[in-house]
XYZ file of C-alpha atoms in Angstrom:
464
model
C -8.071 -22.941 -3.631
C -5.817 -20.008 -3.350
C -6.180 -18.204 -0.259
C -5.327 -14.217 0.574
C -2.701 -13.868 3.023
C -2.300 -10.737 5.151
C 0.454 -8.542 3.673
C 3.056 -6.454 6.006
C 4.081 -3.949 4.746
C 6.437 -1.749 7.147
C 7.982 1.565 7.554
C 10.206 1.701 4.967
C 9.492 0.970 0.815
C 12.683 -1.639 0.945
C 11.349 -3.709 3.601
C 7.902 -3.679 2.080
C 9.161 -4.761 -1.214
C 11.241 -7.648 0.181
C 8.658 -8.868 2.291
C 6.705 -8.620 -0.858
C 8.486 -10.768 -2.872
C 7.775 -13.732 -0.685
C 4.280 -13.684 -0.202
C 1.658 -14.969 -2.316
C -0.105 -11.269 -3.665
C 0.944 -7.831 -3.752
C 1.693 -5.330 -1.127
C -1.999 -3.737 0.266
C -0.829 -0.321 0.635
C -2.100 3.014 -0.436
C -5.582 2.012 -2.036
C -7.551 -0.861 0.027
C -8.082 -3.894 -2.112
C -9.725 -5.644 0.637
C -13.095 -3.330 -0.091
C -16.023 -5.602 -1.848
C -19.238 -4.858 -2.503
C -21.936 -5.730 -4.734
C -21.803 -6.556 -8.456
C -18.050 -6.239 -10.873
C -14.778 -5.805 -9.253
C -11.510 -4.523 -11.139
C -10.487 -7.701 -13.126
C -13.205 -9.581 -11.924
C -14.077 -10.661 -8.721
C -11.555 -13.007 -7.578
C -13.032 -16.442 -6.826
C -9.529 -17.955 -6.504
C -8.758 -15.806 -3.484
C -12.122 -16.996 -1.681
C -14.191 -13.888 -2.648
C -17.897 -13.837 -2.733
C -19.760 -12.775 -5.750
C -23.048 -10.830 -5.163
C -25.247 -10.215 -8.108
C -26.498 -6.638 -8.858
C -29.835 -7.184 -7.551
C -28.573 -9.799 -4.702
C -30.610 -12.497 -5.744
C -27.642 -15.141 -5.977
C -23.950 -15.293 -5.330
C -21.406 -17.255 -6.847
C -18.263 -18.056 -5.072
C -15.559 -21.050 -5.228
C -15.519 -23.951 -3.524
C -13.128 -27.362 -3.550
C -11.929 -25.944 -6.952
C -15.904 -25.839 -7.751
C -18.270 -22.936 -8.868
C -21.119 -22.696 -6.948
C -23.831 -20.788 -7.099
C -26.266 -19.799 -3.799
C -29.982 -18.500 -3.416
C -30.470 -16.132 -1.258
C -33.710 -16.408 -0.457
C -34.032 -19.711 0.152
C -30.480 -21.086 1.034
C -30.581 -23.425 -1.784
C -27.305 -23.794 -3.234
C -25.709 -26.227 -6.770
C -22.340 -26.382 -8.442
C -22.063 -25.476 -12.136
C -19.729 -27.339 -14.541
C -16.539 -25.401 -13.950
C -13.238 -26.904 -12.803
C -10.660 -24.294 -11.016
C -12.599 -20.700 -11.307
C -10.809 -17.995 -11.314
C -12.110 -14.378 -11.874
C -16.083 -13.234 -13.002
C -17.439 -11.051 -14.509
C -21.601 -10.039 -14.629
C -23.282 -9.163 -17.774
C -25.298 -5.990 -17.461
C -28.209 -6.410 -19.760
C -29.059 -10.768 -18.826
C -28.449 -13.347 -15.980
C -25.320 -14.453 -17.515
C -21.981 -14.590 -15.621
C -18.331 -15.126 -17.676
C -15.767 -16.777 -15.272
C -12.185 -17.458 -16.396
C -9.989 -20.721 -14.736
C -6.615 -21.016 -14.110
C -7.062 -23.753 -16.605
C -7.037 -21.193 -19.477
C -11.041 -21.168 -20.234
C -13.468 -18.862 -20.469
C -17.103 -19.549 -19.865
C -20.268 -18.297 -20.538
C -23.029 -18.863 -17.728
C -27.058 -18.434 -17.817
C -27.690 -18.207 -14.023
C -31.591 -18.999 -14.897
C -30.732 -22.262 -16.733
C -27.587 -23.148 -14.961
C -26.195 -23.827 -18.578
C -23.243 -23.549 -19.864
C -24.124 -20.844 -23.248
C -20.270 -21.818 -24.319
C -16.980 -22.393 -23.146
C -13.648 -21.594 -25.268
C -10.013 -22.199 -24.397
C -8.353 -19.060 -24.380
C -4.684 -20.476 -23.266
C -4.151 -17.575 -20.448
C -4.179 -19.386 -16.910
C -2.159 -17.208 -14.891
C -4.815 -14.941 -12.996
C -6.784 -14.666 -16.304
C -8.280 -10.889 -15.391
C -12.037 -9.758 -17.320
C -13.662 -6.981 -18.059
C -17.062 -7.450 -19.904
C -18.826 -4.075 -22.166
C -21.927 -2.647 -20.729
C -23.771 -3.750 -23.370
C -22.445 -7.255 -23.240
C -21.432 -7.564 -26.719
C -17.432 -8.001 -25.638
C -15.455 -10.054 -23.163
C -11.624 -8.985 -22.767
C -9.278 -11.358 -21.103
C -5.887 -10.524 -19.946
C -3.146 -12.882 -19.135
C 0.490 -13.100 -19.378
C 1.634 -11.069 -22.122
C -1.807 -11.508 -23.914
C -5.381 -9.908 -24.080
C -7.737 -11.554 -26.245
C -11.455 -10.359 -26.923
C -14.402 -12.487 -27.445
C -17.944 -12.131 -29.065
C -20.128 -12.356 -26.350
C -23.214 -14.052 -28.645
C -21.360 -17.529 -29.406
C -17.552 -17.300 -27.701
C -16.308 -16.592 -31.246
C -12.397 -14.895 -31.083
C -12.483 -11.034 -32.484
C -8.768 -10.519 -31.488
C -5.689 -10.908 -29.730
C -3.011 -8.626 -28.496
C 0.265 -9.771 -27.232
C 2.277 -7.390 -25.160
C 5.969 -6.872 -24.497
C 5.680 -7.499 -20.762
C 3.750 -9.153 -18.890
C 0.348 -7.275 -17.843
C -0.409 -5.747 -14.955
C -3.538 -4.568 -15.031
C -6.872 -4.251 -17.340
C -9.595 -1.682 -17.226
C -12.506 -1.203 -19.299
C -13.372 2.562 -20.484
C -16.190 3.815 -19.944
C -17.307 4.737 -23.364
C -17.323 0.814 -23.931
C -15.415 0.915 -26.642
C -11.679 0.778 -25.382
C -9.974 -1.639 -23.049
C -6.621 -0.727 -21.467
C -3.678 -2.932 -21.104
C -1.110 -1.780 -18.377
C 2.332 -3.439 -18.864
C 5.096 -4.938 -16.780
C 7.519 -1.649 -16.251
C 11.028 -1.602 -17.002
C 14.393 0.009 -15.730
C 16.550 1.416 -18.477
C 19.909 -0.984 -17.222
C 22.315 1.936 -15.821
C 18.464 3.064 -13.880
C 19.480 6.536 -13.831
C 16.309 7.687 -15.321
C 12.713 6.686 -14.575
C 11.134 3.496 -15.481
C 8.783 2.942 -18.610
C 5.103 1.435 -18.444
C 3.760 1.010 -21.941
C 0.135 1.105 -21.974
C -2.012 -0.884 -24.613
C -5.363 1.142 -25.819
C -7.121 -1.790 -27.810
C -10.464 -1.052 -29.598
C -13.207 -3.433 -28.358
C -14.715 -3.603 -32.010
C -12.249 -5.259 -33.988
C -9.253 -5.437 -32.176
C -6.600 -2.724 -32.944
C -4.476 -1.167 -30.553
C -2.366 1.230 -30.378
C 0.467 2.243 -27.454
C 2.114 5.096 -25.262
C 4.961 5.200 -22.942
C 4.361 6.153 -19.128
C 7.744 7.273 -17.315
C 6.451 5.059 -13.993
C 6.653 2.120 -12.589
C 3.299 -0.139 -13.150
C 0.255 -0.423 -11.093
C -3.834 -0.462 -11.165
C -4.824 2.801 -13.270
C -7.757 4.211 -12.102
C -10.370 5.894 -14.568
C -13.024 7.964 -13.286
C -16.865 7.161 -14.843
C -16.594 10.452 -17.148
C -13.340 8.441 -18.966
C -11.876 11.645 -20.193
C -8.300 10.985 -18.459
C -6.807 8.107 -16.175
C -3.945 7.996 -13.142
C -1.393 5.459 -12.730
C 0.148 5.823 -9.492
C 2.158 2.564 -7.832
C 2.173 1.763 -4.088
C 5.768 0.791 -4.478
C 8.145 2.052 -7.397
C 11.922 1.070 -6.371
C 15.235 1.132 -8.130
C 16.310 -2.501 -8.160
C 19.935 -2.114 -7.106
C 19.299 1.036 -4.785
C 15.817 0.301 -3.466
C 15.640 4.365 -4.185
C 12.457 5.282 -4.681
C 10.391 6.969 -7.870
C 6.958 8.331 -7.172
C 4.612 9.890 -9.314
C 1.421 9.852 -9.749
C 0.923 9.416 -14.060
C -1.771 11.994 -15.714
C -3.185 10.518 -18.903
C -5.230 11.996 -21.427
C -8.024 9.471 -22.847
C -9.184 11.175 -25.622
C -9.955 8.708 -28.259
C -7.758 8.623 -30.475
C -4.942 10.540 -29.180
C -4.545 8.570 -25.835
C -1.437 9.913 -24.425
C 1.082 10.702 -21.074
C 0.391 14.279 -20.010
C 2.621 14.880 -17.051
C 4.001 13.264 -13.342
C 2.408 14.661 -10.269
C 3.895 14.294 -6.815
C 2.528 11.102 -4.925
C 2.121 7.636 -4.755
C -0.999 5.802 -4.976
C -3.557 3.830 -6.336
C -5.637 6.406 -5.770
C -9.125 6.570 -4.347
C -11.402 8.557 -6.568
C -14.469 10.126 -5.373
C -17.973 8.437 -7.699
C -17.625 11.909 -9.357
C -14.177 11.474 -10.359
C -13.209 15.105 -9.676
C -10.881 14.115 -6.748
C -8.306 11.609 -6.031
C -6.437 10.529 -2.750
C -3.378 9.519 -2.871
C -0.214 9.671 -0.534
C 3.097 11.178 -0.314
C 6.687 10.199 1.606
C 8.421 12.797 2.494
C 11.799 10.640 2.587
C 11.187 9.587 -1.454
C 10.613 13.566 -2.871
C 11.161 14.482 -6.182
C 11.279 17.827 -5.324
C 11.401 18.453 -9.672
C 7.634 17.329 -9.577
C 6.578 20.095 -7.651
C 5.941 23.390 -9.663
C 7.000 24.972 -6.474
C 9.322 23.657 -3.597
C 7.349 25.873 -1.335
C 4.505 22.907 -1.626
C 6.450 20.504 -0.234
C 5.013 19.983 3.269
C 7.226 19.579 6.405
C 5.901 17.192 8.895
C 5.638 13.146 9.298
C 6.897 11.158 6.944
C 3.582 10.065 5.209
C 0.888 12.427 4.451
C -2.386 12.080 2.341
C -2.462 13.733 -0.981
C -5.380 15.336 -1.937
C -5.714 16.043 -6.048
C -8.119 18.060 -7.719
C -8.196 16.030 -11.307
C -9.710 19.119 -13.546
C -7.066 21.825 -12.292
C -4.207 19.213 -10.905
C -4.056 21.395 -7.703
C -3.424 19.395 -4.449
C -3.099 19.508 -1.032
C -1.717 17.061 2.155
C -3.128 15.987 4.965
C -0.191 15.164 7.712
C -0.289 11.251 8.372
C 2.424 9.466 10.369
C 5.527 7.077 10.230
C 4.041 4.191 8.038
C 2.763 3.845 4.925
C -1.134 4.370 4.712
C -3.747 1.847 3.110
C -7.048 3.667 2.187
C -11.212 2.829 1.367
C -13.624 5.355 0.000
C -16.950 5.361 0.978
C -20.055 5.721 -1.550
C -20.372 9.252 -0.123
C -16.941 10.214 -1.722
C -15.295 12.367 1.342
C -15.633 9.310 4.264
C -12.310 7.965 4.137
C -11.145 4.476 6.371
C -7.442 4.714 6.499
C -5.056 2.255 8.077
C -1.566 0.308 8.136
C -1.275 -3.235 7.470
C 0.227 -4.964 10.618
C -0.681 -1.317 12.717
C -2.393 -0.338 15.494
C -3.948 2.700 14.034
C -7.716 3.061 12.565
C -8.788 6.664 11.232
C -11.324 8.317 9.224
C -10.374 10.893 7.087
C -12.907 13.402 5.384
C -11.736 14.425 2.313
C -13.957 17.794 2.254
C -12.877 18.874 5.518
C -9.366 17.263 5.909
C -9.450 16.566 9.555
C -8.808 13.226 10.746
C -11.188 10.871 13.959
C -9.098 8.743 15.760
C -11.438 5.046 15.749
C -12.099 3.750 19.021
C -12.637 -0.661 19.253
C -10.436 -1.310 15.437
C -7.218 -1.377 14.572
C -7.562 -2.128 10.969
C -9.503 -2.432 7.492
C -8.362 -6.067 6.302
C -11.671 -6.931 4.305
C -14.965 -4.205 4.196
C -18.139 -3.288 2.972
C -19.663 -0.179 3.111
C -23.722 0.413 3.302
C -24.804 2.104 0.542
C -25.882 5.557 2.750
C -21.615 5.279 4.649
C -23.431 5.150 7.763
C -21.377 2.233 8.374
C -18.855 -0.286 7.340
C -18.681 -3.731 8.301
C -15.347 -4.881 8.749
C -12.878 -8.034 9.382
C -10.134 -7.179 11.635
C -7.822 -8.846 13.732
C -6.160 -11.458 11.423
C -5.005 -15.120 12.542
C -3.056 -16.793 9.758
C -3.543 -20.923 9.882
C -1.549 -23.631 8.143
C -2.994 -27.098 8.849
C -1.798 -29.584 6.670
C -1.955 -28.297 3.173
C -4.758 -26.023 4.090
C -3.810 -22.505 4.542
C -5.981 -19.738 5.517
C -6.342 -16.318 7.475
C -9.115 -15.284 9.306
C -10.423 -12.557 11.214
C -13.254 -10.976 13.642
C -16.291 -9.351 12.680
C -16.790 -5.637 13.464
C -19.267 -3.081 12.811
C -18.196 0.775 12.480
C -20.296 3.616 13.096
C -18.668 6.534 10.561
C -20.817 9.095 12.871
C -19.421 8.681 16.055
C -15.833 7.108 14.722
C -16.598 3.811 17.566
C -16.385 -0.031 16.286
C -18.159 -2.927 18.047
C -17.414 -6.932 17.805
C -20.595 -8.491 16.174
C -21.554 -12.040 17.351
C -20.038 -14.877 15.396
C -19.438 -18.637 16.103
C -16.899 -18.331 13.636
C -14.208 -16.048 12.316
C -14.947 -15.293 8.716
C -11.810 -15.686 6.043
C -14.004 -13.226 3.395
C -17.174 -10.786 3.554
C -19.281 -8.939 0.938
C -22.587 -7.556 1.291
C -25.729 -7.230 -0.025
C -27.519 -4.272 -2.205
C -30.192 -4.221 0.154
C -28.291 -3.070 3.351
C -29.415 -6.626 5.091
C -27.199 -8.966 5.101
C -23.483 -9.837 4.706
C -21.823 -13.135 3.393
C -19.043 -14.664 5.104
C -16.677 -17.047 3.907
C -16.854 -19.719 6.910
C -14.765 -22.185 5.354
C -13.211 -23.767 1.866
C -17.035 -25.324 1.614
C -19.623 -23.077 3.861
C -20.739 -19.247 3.137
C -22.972 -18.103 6.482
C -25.819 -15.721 4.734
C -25.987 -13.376 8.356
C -28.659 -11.412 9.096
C -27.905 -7.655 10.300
C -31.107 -7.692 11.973
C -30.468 -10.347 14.328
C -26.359 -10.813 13.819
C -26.713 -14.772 13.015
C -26.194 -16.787 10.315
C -29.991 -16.878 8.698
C -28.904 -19.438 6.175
C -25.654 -21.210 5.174
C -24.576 -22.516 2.034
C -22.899 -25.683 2.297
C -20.932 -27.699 -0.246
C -19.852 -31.123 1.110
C -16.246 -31.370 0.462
C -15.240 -33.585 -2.448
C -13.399 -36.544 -2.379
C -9.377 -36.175 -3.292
């Protein structure tokens, strides 16, 4: 099992890329991917990295364990392993109690959580973090690997299409008219690097396969699409000149209009952004030692201040605004209310909550920072692990953290009672209970109610 390590990422891009480069996943900066909650995640929840799968209506989960897929009852604490070697990502269908799950042996499965059958299973070839994205209607499954997406008939496994890319990819999002899928490439330098990099971006049809491509002058990241799908931002955490470590930091407008999918302009900022449920406003951030001053439409806007300040976007008119921040980079979570910010620094000493309406910042008392959340469904709170311990045993290695609860109202975090510190957390659509990642082969079902474990689901470890 691959496990999440905490990432540091310090003052400076240059020594957050280096550090980068020898750790196991990418720099968490700018937008939080430690934030899980019921249901799909970008790409597919990531059972590989020891995250917990909660179904829509939080009946069952499905997580990894000993290179297993299991599969959990809520209810009763009953708990079986489906026939699936090495899971890696998953995916819910929307309309039955199916689940597709890809391996890092380069299959793709089809899962009827009522049967526990395998529907059908194809090989698909792509093993290296094979991300999914599945259509609302669950008549399409896209799979991205490598420098390949291929799509798949949902009804028997059959093959529609594959699309290989120049680069590798980087990331794949689903439109929400449920027709397109978007393929974010690998960016490039042009070799003397005095001009900006180029992302080409893949627009494949989810009904037979074509695609078609545009150029991005940025470096590669997560785009983020709001749920109206008429445009997109690409925005990296990190965008550096190889030789210089300079850095280049827009944030990417694209039009989606079908059809004529294209680049619009570069905004000021770095990202991924957050985007409010309404998708009329993005956060990102800005560093005021990596301007391109050419990206404002007036150098007037350029704040004075810290070094890193929250960006504010309005997506309909492209104004913005900044929020002064500090010395190190920011990491960010947006709450289901869309103005209830958590912002933090990996490695920092320094928990906030921003509202995005209002601008003004609340110091949090009892939490340093947001390594792995959930938020309840109203914001009223966030349950949190904090306070990371990293563990190599043998050829085991792990992080793991504390257990906090944070009140948004009055900005104050408490330790919640454990006898154990949890490696991953997710929560449940009911506002009841979490599930914590215990170990490679226990999940703890705890009860908010009376903060213990109410049932456990436990795999005995198999036999090497």
């Amino acid at each position: 099992m691959k496990l999440r390590f905490l990432l540091a990422c310090f003052a400076t891009p240059l020594a957050a890329a280096a550090l980068c480069s020898t750790l196991v996943a990418g720099c968490d900066i700018g937008l939080n991917d430690g934030l899980h909650n019921p249901g799909d995640e970008p790409g597919g929840v990531n059972l590989a990295f020891g995250d917990i799968a909660v179904s829509p209506d939080g009946k069952y989960v499905v997580f990894e364990q000993n290179d297993q897929l299991a599969l959990g009852w809520v209810e009763t604490g009953a708990i079986e392993t489906l026939p699936i070697y090495a899971p890696a990502r998953l995916a819910f269908s929307k309309s039955r109690d199916v689940v597709y799950v890809t391996t890092e042996l380069g299959s793709l499965h089809a899962l009827d959580i009522s049967d526990r059958d395998n529907l059908w299973s194809v090989s698909t070839g792509l093993s290296d973090d094979p991300m999914l994205v599945v259509t609302k209607d669950d008549s399409r499954v896209a799979v991205g690997s490598s420098r390949f997406v291929a799509l798949y008939d949902t009804a028997a496994g059959d093959p529609v299409a594959t699309t290989e890319l120049d680069r590798p990819i980087v990331d794949l999002e689903l439109l929400p008219d449920d027709g397109r899928v978007l393929a974010v490439e690998e960016h490039v330098w042009p070799e003397d690097e005095q001009g900006p990099p180029t992302t080409e971006i893949h627009v494949i049809s989810l009904e037979g396969g074509a695609s078609r491509s545009f150029s991005v002058p940025n470096c590669a990241d997560d785009i983020i699409v709001p749920s109206h799908g008429a445009m997109a931002l690409l925005a990296p955490s990190l965008c550096l000149r190889p030789s210089t470590g300079s850095g280049h930091d827009p944030i990417s407008y694209i039009d989606l209009t079908p059809g004529e999918e294209a680049f619009v302009k570069n905004l000021p900022g770095y990202g991924p952004v957050a985007l409010t449920p309404d998708g009329t406003t993005a956060v990102g951030f800005l560093d005021l030692q990596e301007v391109e001053a050419s990206l404002f439409e007036d150098p007037e806007q350029i704040p004075q201040g810290p070094r890193y300040h929250l960006m504010i976007l309005d997506t309909e008119t492209l104004s913005y605004d900044f929020a002064p921040y500090g010395e190190v980079i920011p990491r960010y979570a947006l709450g289901p209310d869309g103005h209830t910010l958590l912002v933090d620094e990996p490695l920092g000493d320094t928990a906030r909550i921003f509202d995005v309406e209002t601008m003004a910042f609340r110091d949090v008392a009892g939490l340093s920072t947001y390594e792995q959340l959930s938020f309840t469904s109203d914001t009223k709170s966030a349950y949190v692990l904090s306070d990371w311990e990293q563990h190599l045993t043998g050829e085991e290695s792990y992080v793991d953290y504390a257990l906090f609860q944070l009140d948004v109202d009055s900005a104050k975090a408490r330790t919640m009672k454990t006898d154990f510190r949890p490696r991953n957390i997710n929560f449940s659509p009911d506002d009841a209970r979490l599930f914590l990642r215990q170990s490679d082969t226990e999940i703890c079902i705890y009860d908010l109610a009376s903060e213990s474990c109410s049932q456990r689901f436990v795999l005995e470890p198999s036999e090497s």
